[in-house]
Amino acid sequence: MIHFYQYVDLNLGGVADDDTVEGLPPFGVVQSSGDGWVSETADTPAVDRYEVGLVPAILDKLNDGGPDDLTNVGGPMVGDVCWAFQWDVELNPGGSFLLSKDKHLVIPEPATLGLLLVGGLMA
């Protein structure tokens, strides 16, 4: 059995401590901050385990030198957040493993953000 992990630590909007992350079992996660957000979905195969948490808890767990399973804790969580996916794979000698994922990133363009700020000030 091989345990394959994906670890993600994003700081949307350039600020580390104001993001919200929520796991969407069994396939994905959404992280947001202000008007921007990112989502990731594991299309095939579905993740076996997932975890959202505060930096650096998940990375420390994955780097502790022992075998670890993610906790399936999906939040939502606010702060300096991170998240991870885990796949448990049986591979035969010479075998392969293919992941298919979708990632969407929405960041407001500066002109739109400026108009939103001006509109808010006028209101």
mmCIF file of N, CA, C and O in Angstrom, residues 12-83:
data_model
loop_
_atom_site.group_PDB
_atom_site.id
_atom_site.type_symbol
_atom_site.label_atom_id
_atom_site.label_comp_id
_atom_site.label_asym_id
_atom_site.label_seq_id
_atom_site.Cartn_x
_atom_site.Cartn_y
_atom_site.Cartn_z
ATOM 1 N N LEU A 12 -4.383 33.629 0.195
ATOM 2 C CA LEU A 12 -5.143 34.405 -0.780
ATOM 3 C C LEU A 12 -5.137 35.874 -0.389
ATOM 4 O O LEU A 12 -5.258 36.215 0.777
ATOM 5 N N GLY A 13 -4.985 36.734 -1.359
ATOM 6 C CA GLY A 13 -4.944 38.165 -1.098
ATOM 7 C C GLY A 13 -3.654 38.616 -0.441
ATOM 8 O O GLY A 13 -3.548 39.747 -0.001
ATOM 9 N N GLY A 14 -2.671 37.724 -0.322
ATOM 10 C CA GLY A 14 -1.373 38.093 0.229
ATOM 11 C C GLY A 14 -1.327 38.172 1.745
ATOM 12 O O GLY A 14 -0.318 38.556 2.311
ATOM 13 N N VAL A 15 -2.406 37.813 2.421
ATOM 14 C CA VAL A 15 -2.446 37.865 3.884
ATOM 15 C C VAL A 15 -2.623 36.440 4.398
ATOM 16 O O VAL A 15 -3.502 35.712 3.945
ATOM 17 N N ALA A 16 -1.805 36.058 5.370
ATOM 18 C CA ALA A 16 -1.786 34.661 5.799
ATOM 19 C C ALA A 16 -2.898 34.284 6.769
ATOM 20 O O ALA A 16 -3.274 33.128 6.836
ATOM 21 N N ASP A 17 -3.441 35.212 7.526
ATOM 22 C CA ASP A 17 -4.296 34.790 8.640
ATOM 23 C C ASP A 17 -5.778 35.115 8.495
ATOM 24 O O ASP A 17 -6.503 35.132 9.476
ATOM 25 N N ASP A 18 -6.263 35.357 7.269
ATOM 26 C CA ASP A 18 -7.679 35.718 7.140
ATOM 27 C C ASP A 18 -8.439 34.847 6.145
ATOM 28 O O ASP A 18 -9.486 35.241 5.647
ATOM 29 N N ASP A 19 -7.945 33.659 5.859
ATOM 30 C CA ASP A 19 -8.613 32.767 4.906
ATOM 31 C C ASP A 19 -9.566 31.822 5.632
ATOM 32 O O ASP A 19 -9.398 31.532 6.810
ATOM 33 N N THR A 20 -10.552 31.347 4.907
ATOM 34 C CA THR A 20 -11.468 30.319 5.390
ATOM 35 C C THR A 20 -11.325 29.114 4.480
ATOM 36 O O THR A 20 -11.280 29.264 3.260
ATOM 37 N N VAL A 21 -11.253 27.917 5.050
ATOM 38 C CA VAL A 21 -11.151 26.698 4.259
ATOM 39 C C VAL A 21 -12.191 25.699 4.767
ATOM 40 O O VAL A 21 -12.488 25.644 5.956
ATOM 41 N N GLU A 22 -12.770 24.963 3.817
ATOM 42 C CA GLU A 22 -13.748 23.941 4.179
ATOM 43 C C GLU A 22 -13.616 22.755 3.237
ATOM 44 O O GLU A 22 -13.578 22.923 2.020
ATOM 45 N N GLY A 23 -13.521 21.576 3.814
ATOM 46 C CA GLY A 23 -13.491 20.354 3.031
ATOM 47 C C GLY A 23 -14.886 20.011 2.552
ATOM 48 O O GLY A 23 -15.868 20.232 3.258
ATOM 49 N N LEU A 24 -14.965 19.495 1.333
ATOM 50 C CA LEU A 24 -16.243 19.092 0.745
ATOM 51 C C LEU A 24 -16.151 17.613 0.402
ATOM 52 O O LEU A 24 -15.941 17.251 -0.745
ATOM 53 N N PRO A 25 -16.274 16.743 1.418
ATOM 54 C CA PRO A 25 -16.089 15.312 1.173
ATOM 55 C C PRO A 25 -17.121 14.781 0.202
ATOM 56 O O PRO A 25 -18.230 15.293 0.170
ATOM 57 N N PRO A 26 -16.800 13.780 -0.562
ATOM 58 C CA PRO A 26 -15.526 13.069 -0.554
ATOM 59 C C PRO A 26 -14.564 13.583 -1.613
ATOM 60 O O PRO A 26 -13.540 12.952 -1.845
ATOM 61 N N PHE A 27 -14.854 14.717 -2.258
ATOM 62 C CA PHE A 27 -14.089 15.056 -3.456
ATOM 63 C C PHE A 27 -13.240 16.308 -3.398
ATOM 64 O O PHE A 27 -12.346 16.460 -4.197
ATOM 65 N N GLY A 28 -13.517 17.289 -2.537
ATOM 66 C CA GLY A 28 -12.803 18.542 -2.725
ATOM 67 C C GLY A 28 -12.719 19.445 -1.521
ATOM 68 O O GLY A 28 -13.064 19.076 -0.401
ATOM 69 N N VAL A 29 -12.276 20.675 -1.801
ATOM 70 C CA VAL A 29 -12.071 21.693 -0.786
ATOM 71 C C VAL A 29 -12.258 23.069 -1.421
ATOM 72 O O VAL A 29 -12.036 23.241 -2.623
ATOM 73 N N VAL A 30 -12.698 24.045 -0.615
ATOM 74 C CA VAL A 30 -12.810 25.440 -1.047
ATOM 75 C C VAL A 30 -12.106 26.301 -0.010
ATOM 76 O O VAL A 30 -12.316 26.145 1.189
ATOM 77 N N GLN A 31 -11.253 27.221 -0.495
ATOM 78 C CA GLN A 31 -10.588 28.192 0.369
ATOM 79 C C GLN A 31 -10.942 29.576 -0.153
ATOM 80 O O GLN A 31 -10.891 29.816 -1.358
ATOM 81 N N SER A 32 -11.298 30.498 0.751
ATOM 82 C CA SER A 32 -11.701 31.834 0.319
ATOM 83 C C SER A 32 -11.122 32.901 1.239
ATOM 84 O O SER A 32 -10.789 32.640 2.398
ATOM 85 N N SER A 33 -11.035 34.123 0.672
ATOM 86 C CA SER A 33 -10.605 35.292 1.416
ATOM 87 C C SER A 33 -11.122 36.508 0.666
ATOM 88 O O SER A 33 -10.782 36.712 -0.498
ATOM 89 N N GLY A 34 -11.954 37.310 1.317
ATOM 90 C CA GLY A 34 -12.537 38.468 0.629
ATOM 91 C C GLY A 34 -13.351 38.006 -0.561
ATOM 92 O O GLY A 34 -14.169 37.116 -0.462
ATOM 93 N N ASP A 35 -13.090 38.611 -1.738
ATOM 94 C CA ASP A 35 -13.810 38.249 -2.950
ATOM 95 C C ASP A 35 -13.141 37.121 -3.728
ATOM 96 O O ASP A 35 -13.664 36.671 -4.732
ATOM 97 N N GLY A 36 -11.966 36.665 -3.295
ATOM 98 C CA GLY A 36 -11.249 35.623 -4.018
ATOM 99 C C GLY A 36 -11.462 34.259 -3.388
ATOM 100 O O GLY A 36 -11.726 34.144 -2.198
ATOM 101 N N TRP A 37 -11.356 33.245 -4.216
ATOM 102 C CA TRP A 37 -11.478 31.874 -3.711
ATOM 103 C C TRP A 37 -10.797 30.907 -4.660
ATOM 104 O O TRP A 37 -10.558 31.214 -5.819
ATOM 105 N N VAL A 38 -10.484 29.752 -4.128
ATOM 106 C CA VAL A 38 -9.925 28.661 -4.913
ATOM 107 C C VAL A 38 -10.636 27.384 -4.478
ATOM 108 O O VAL A 38 -10.966 27.208 -3.314
ATOM 109 N N SER A 39 -10.928 26.544 -5.457
ATOM 110 C CA SER A 39 -11.508 25.239 -5.138
ATOM 111 C C SER A 39 -10.713 24.176 -5.880
ATOM 112 O O SER A 39 -10.172 24.429 -6.954
ATOM 113 N N GLU A 40 -10.650 23.006 -5.280
ATOM 114 C CA GLU A 40 -10.001 21.885 -5.935
ATOM 115 C C GLU A 40 -10.847 20.643 -5.697
ATOM 116 O O GLU A 40 -11.301 20.386 -4.588
ATOM 117 N N THR A 41 -11.048 19.913 -6.778
ATOM 118 C CA THR A 41 -11.842 18.688 -6.744
ATOM 119 C C THR A 41 -11.012 17.552 -7.317
ATOM 120 O O THR A 41 -10.430 17.699 -8.387
ATOM 121 N N ALA A 42 -10.963 16.452 -6.596
ATOM 122 C CA ALA A 42 -10.297 15.247 -7.106
ATOM 123 C C ALA A 42 -11.354 14.432 -7.835
ATOM 124 O O ALA A 42 -12.238 13.853 -7.219
ATOM 125 N N ASP A 43 -11.266 14.439 -9.153
ATOM 126 C CA ASP A 43 -12.285 13.762 -9.962
ATOM 127 C C ASP A 43 -12.131 12.251 -9.936
ATOM 128 O O ASP A 43 -13.100 11.527 -9.751
ATOM 129 N N THR A 44 -10.932 11.774 -10.184
ATOM 130 C CA THR A 44 -10.716 10.336 -10.179
ATOM 131 C C THR A 44 -9.268 10.037 -9.829
ATOM 132 O O THR A 44 -8.375 10.677 -10.371
ATOM 133 N N PRO A 45 -9.020 9.182 -8.912
ATOM 134 C CA PRO A 45 -9.999 8.613 -7.996
ATOM 135 C C PRO A 45 -10.357 9.618 -6.911
ATOM 136 O O PRO A 45 -9.627 10.584 -6.688
ATOM 137 N N ALA A 46 -11.465 9.373 -6.233
ATOM 138 C CA ALA A 46 -11.839 10.211 -5.097
ATOM 139 C C ALA A 46 -10.778 10.064 -4.014
ATOM 140 O O ALA A 46 -10.101 9.039 -3.926
ATOM 141 N N VAL A 47 -10.620 11.080 -3.196
ATOM 142 C CA VAL A 47 -9.650 11.002 -2.105
ATOM 143 C C VAL A 47 -10.128 9.970 -1.086
ATOM 144 O O VAL A 47 -11.328 9.773 -0.898
ATOM 145 N N ASP A 48 -9.178 9.297 -0.448
ATOM 146 C CA ASP A 48 -9.512 8.352 0.623
ATOM 147 C C ASP A 48 -9.655 9.066 1.959
ATOM 148 O O ASP A 48 -10.464 8.679 2.795
ATOM 149 N N ARG A 49 -8.840 10.100 2.158
ATOM 150 C CA ARG A 49 -8.898 10.867 3.397
ATOM 151 C C ARG A 49 -8.540 12.317 3.062
ATOM 152 O O ARG A 49 -7.912 12.594 2.042
ATOM 153 N N TYR A 50 -8.909 13.237 3.947
ATOM 154 C CA TYR A 50 -8.642 14.665 3.763
ATOM 155 C C TYR A 50 -8.515 15.303 5.135
ATOM 156 O O TYR A 50 -8.884 14.697 6.160
ATOM 157 N N GLU A 51 -7.992 16.515 5.175
ATOM 158 C CA GLU A 51 -7.911 17.246 6.436
ATOM 159 C C GLU A 51 -7.698 18.717 6.134
ATOM 160 O O GLU A 51 -6.937 19.069 5.238
ATOM 161 N N VAL A 52 -8.396 19.587 6.879
ATOM 162 C CA VAL A 52 -8.114 21.012 6.867
ATOM 163 C C VAL A 52 -7.610 21.377 8.253
ATOM 164 O O VAL A 52 -7.964 20.743 9.243
ATOM 165 N N GLY A 53 -6.738 22.377 8.323
ATOM 166 C CA GLY A 53 -6.185 22.749 9.618
ATOM 167 C C GLY A 53 -5.461 24.071 9.544
ATOM 168 O O GLY A 53 -5.472 24.755 8.527
ATOM 169 N N LEU A 54 -4.838 24.418 10.655
ATOM 170 C CA LEU A 54 -4.039 25.632 10.740
ATOM 171 C C LEU A 54 -2.580 25.280 10.472
ATOM 172 O O LEU A 54 -2.097 24.219 10.872
ATOM 173 N N VAL A 55 -1.889 26.190 9.793
ATOM 174 C CA VAL A 55 -0.461 26.018 9.511
ATOM 175 C C VAL A 55 0.275 26.057 10.850
ATOM 176 O O VAL A 55 -0.027 26.920 11.674
ATOM 177 N N PRO A 56 1.192 25.170 11.135
ATOM 178 C CA PRO A 56 1.814 24.130 10.327
ATOM 179 C C PRO A 56 1.375 22.715 10.715
ATOM 180 O O PRO A 56 2.106 21.755 10.451
ATOM 181 N N ALA A 57 0.217 22.537 11.361
ATOM 182 C CA ALA A 57 -0.151 21.253 11.957
ATOM 183 C C ALA A 57 -0.115 20.081 10.974
ATOM 184 O O ALA A 57 0.440 19.020 11.283
ATOM 185 N N ILE A 58 -0.716 20.230 9.790
ATOM 186 C CA ILE A 58 -0.764 19.113 8.846
ATOM 187 C C ILE A 58 0.627 18.814 8.297
ATOM 188 O O ILE A 58 1.030 17.644 8.217
ATOM 189 N N LEU A 59 1.381 19.841 7.941
ATOM 190 C CA LEU A 59 2.726 19.625 7.413
ATOM 191 C C LEU A 59 3.613 18.953 8.459
ATOM 192 O O LEU A 59 4.384 18.042 8.133
ATOM 193 N N ASP A 60 3.497 19.365 9.713
ATOM 194 C CA ASP A 60 4.269 18.719 10.779
ATOM 195 C C ASP A 60 3.915 17.237 10.877
ATOM 196 O O ASP A 60 4.792 16.386 11.031
ATOM 197 N N LYS A 61 2.630 16.920 10.775
ATOM 198 C CA LYS A 61 2.196 15.521 10.823
ATOM 199 C C LYS A 61 2.797 14.722 9.670
ATOM 200 O O LYS A 61 3.289 13.606 9.872
ATOM 201 N N LEU A 62 2.752 15.277 8.464
ATOM 202 C CA LEU A 62 3.243 14.552 7.295
ATOM 203 C C LEU A 62 4.768 14.414 7.281
ATOM 204 O O LEU A 62 5.292 13.531 6.604
ATOM 205 N N ASN A 63 5.468 15.262 8.032
ATOM 206 C CA ASN A 63 6.931 15.217 8.065
ATOM 207 C C ASN A 63 7.489 14.614 9.349
ATOM 208 O O ASN A 63 8.666 14.779 9.649
ATOM 209 N N ASP A 64 6.666 13.901 10.123
ATOM 210 C CA ASP A 64 7.145 13.388 11.411
ATOM 211 C C ASP A 64 7.911 12.068 11.313
ATOM 212 O O ASP A 64 8.340 11.520 12.308
ATOM 213 N N GLY A 65 8.069 11.517 10.114
ATOM 214 C CA GLY A 65 8.853 10.301 9.937
ATOM 215 C C GLY A 65 8.072 9.017 10.100
ATOM 216 O O GLY A 65 8.601 7.939 9.862
ATOM 217 N N GLY A 66 6.819 9.091 10.505
ATOM 218 C CA GLY A 66 6.001 7.894 10.670
ATOM 219 C C GLY A 66 4.825 7.900 9.726
ATOM 220 O O GLY A 66 4.501 8.926 9.139
ATOM 221 N N PRO A 67 4.179 6.741 9.575
ATOM 222 C CA PRO A 67 2.988 6.698 8.720
ATOM 223 C C PRO A 67 1.822 7.417 9.397
ATOM 224 O O PRO A 67 1.601 7.253 10.592
ATOM 225 N N ASP A 68 1.136 8.233 8.652
ATOM 226 C CA ASP A 68 0.026 9.017 9.193
ATOM 227 C C ASP A 68 -1.168 8.956 8.268
ATOM 228 O O ASP A 68 -1.016 8.904 7.043
ATOM 229 N N ASP A 69 -2.347 8.970 8.852
ATOM 230 C CA ASP A 69 -3.587 9.113 8.106
ATOM 231 C C ASP A 69 -4.166 10.479 8.415
ATOM 232 O O ASP A 69 -4.147 10.931 9.567
ATOM 233 N N LEU A 70 -4.687 11.136 7.398
ATOM 234 C CA LEU A 70 -5.391 12.389 7.614
ATOM 235 C C LEU A 70 -6.679 12.089 8.368
ATOM 236 O O LEU A 70 -7.204 10.975 8.322
ATOM 237 N N THR A 71 -7.237 13.088 9.051
ATOM 238 C CA THR A 71 -8.302 12.869 10.034
ATOM 239 C C THR A 71 -9.731 12.965 9.499
ATOM 240 O O THR A 71 -10.666 12.711 10.241
ATOM 241 N N ASN A 72 -9.909 13.384 8.255
ATOM 242 C CA ASN A 72 -11.244 13.649 7.695
ATOM 243 C C ASN A 72 -11.949 14.792 8.421
ATOM 244 O O ASN A 72 -13.170 14.873 8.419
ATOM 245 N N VAL A 73 -11.189 15.691 9.030
ATOM 246 C CA VAL A 73 -11.746 16.908 9.623
ATOM 247 C C VAL A 73 -11.842 17.936 8.508
ATOM 248 O O VAL A 73 -10.837 18.281 7.887
ATOM 249 N N GLY A 74 -13.072 18.419 8.253
ATOM 250 C CA GLY A 74 -13.296 19.284 7.108
ATOM 251 C C GLY A 74 -13.587 20.733 7.403
ATOM 252 O O GLY A 74 -13.853 21.497 6.493
ATOM 253 N N GLY A 75 -13.541 21.143 8.674
ATOM 254 C CA GLY A 75 -13.781 22.542 8.988
ATOM 255 C C GLY A 75 -15.262 22.886 8.965
ATOM 256 O O GLY A 75 -16.091 22.025 9.176
ATOM 257 N N PRO A 76 -15.613 24.131 8.712
ATOM 258 C CA PRO A 76 -14.750 25.199 8.215
ATOM 259 C C PRO A 76 -13.789 25.703 9.289
ATOM 260 O O PRO A 76 -14.052 25.589 10.476
ATOM 261 N N MET A 77 -12.675 26.256 8.825
ATOM 262 C CA MET A 77 -11.641 26.780 9.697
ATOM 263 C C MET A 77 -11.193 28.131 9.147
ATOM 264 O O MET A 77 -11.117 28.313 7.945
ATOM 265 N N VAL A 78 -10.901 29.074 10.057
ATOM 266 C CA VAL A 78 -10.499 30.427 9.676
ATOM 267 C C VAL A 78 -9.143 30.733 10.283
ATOM 268 O O VAL A 78 -8.886 30.394 11.438
ATOM 269 N N GLY A 79 -8.287 31.386 9.498
ATOM 270 C CA GLY A 79 -6.967 31.799 9.981
ATOM 271 C C GLY A 79 -5.918 31.524 8.930
ATOM 272 O O GLY A 79 -6.182 31.617 7.735
ATOM 273 N N ASP A 80 -4.712 31.163 9.385
ATOM 274 C CA ASP A 80 -3.631 30.759 8.482
ATOM 275 C C ASP A 80 -3.848 29.274 8.217
ATOM 276 O O ASP A 80 -3.332 28.419 8.933
ATOM 277 N N VAL A 81 -4.653 28.979 7.196
ATOM 278 C CA VAL A 81 -5.169 27.627 6.982
ATOM 279 C C VAL A 81 -4.371 26.875 5.923
ATOM 280 O O VAL A 81 -3.681 27.462 5.093
ATOM 281 N N CYS A 82 -4.500 25.555 5.972
ATOM 282 C CA CYS A 82 -3.914 24.666 4.979
ATOM 283 C C CYS A 82 -4.841 23.456 4.853
ATOM 284 O O CYS A 82 -5.774 23.296 5.638
ATOM 285 N N TRP A 83 -4.558 22.620 3.861
ATOM 286 C CA TRP A 83 -5.369 21.423 3.683
ATOM 287 C C TRP A 83 -4.571 20.380 2.934
ATOM 288 O O TRP A 83 -3.545 20.685 2.330
#
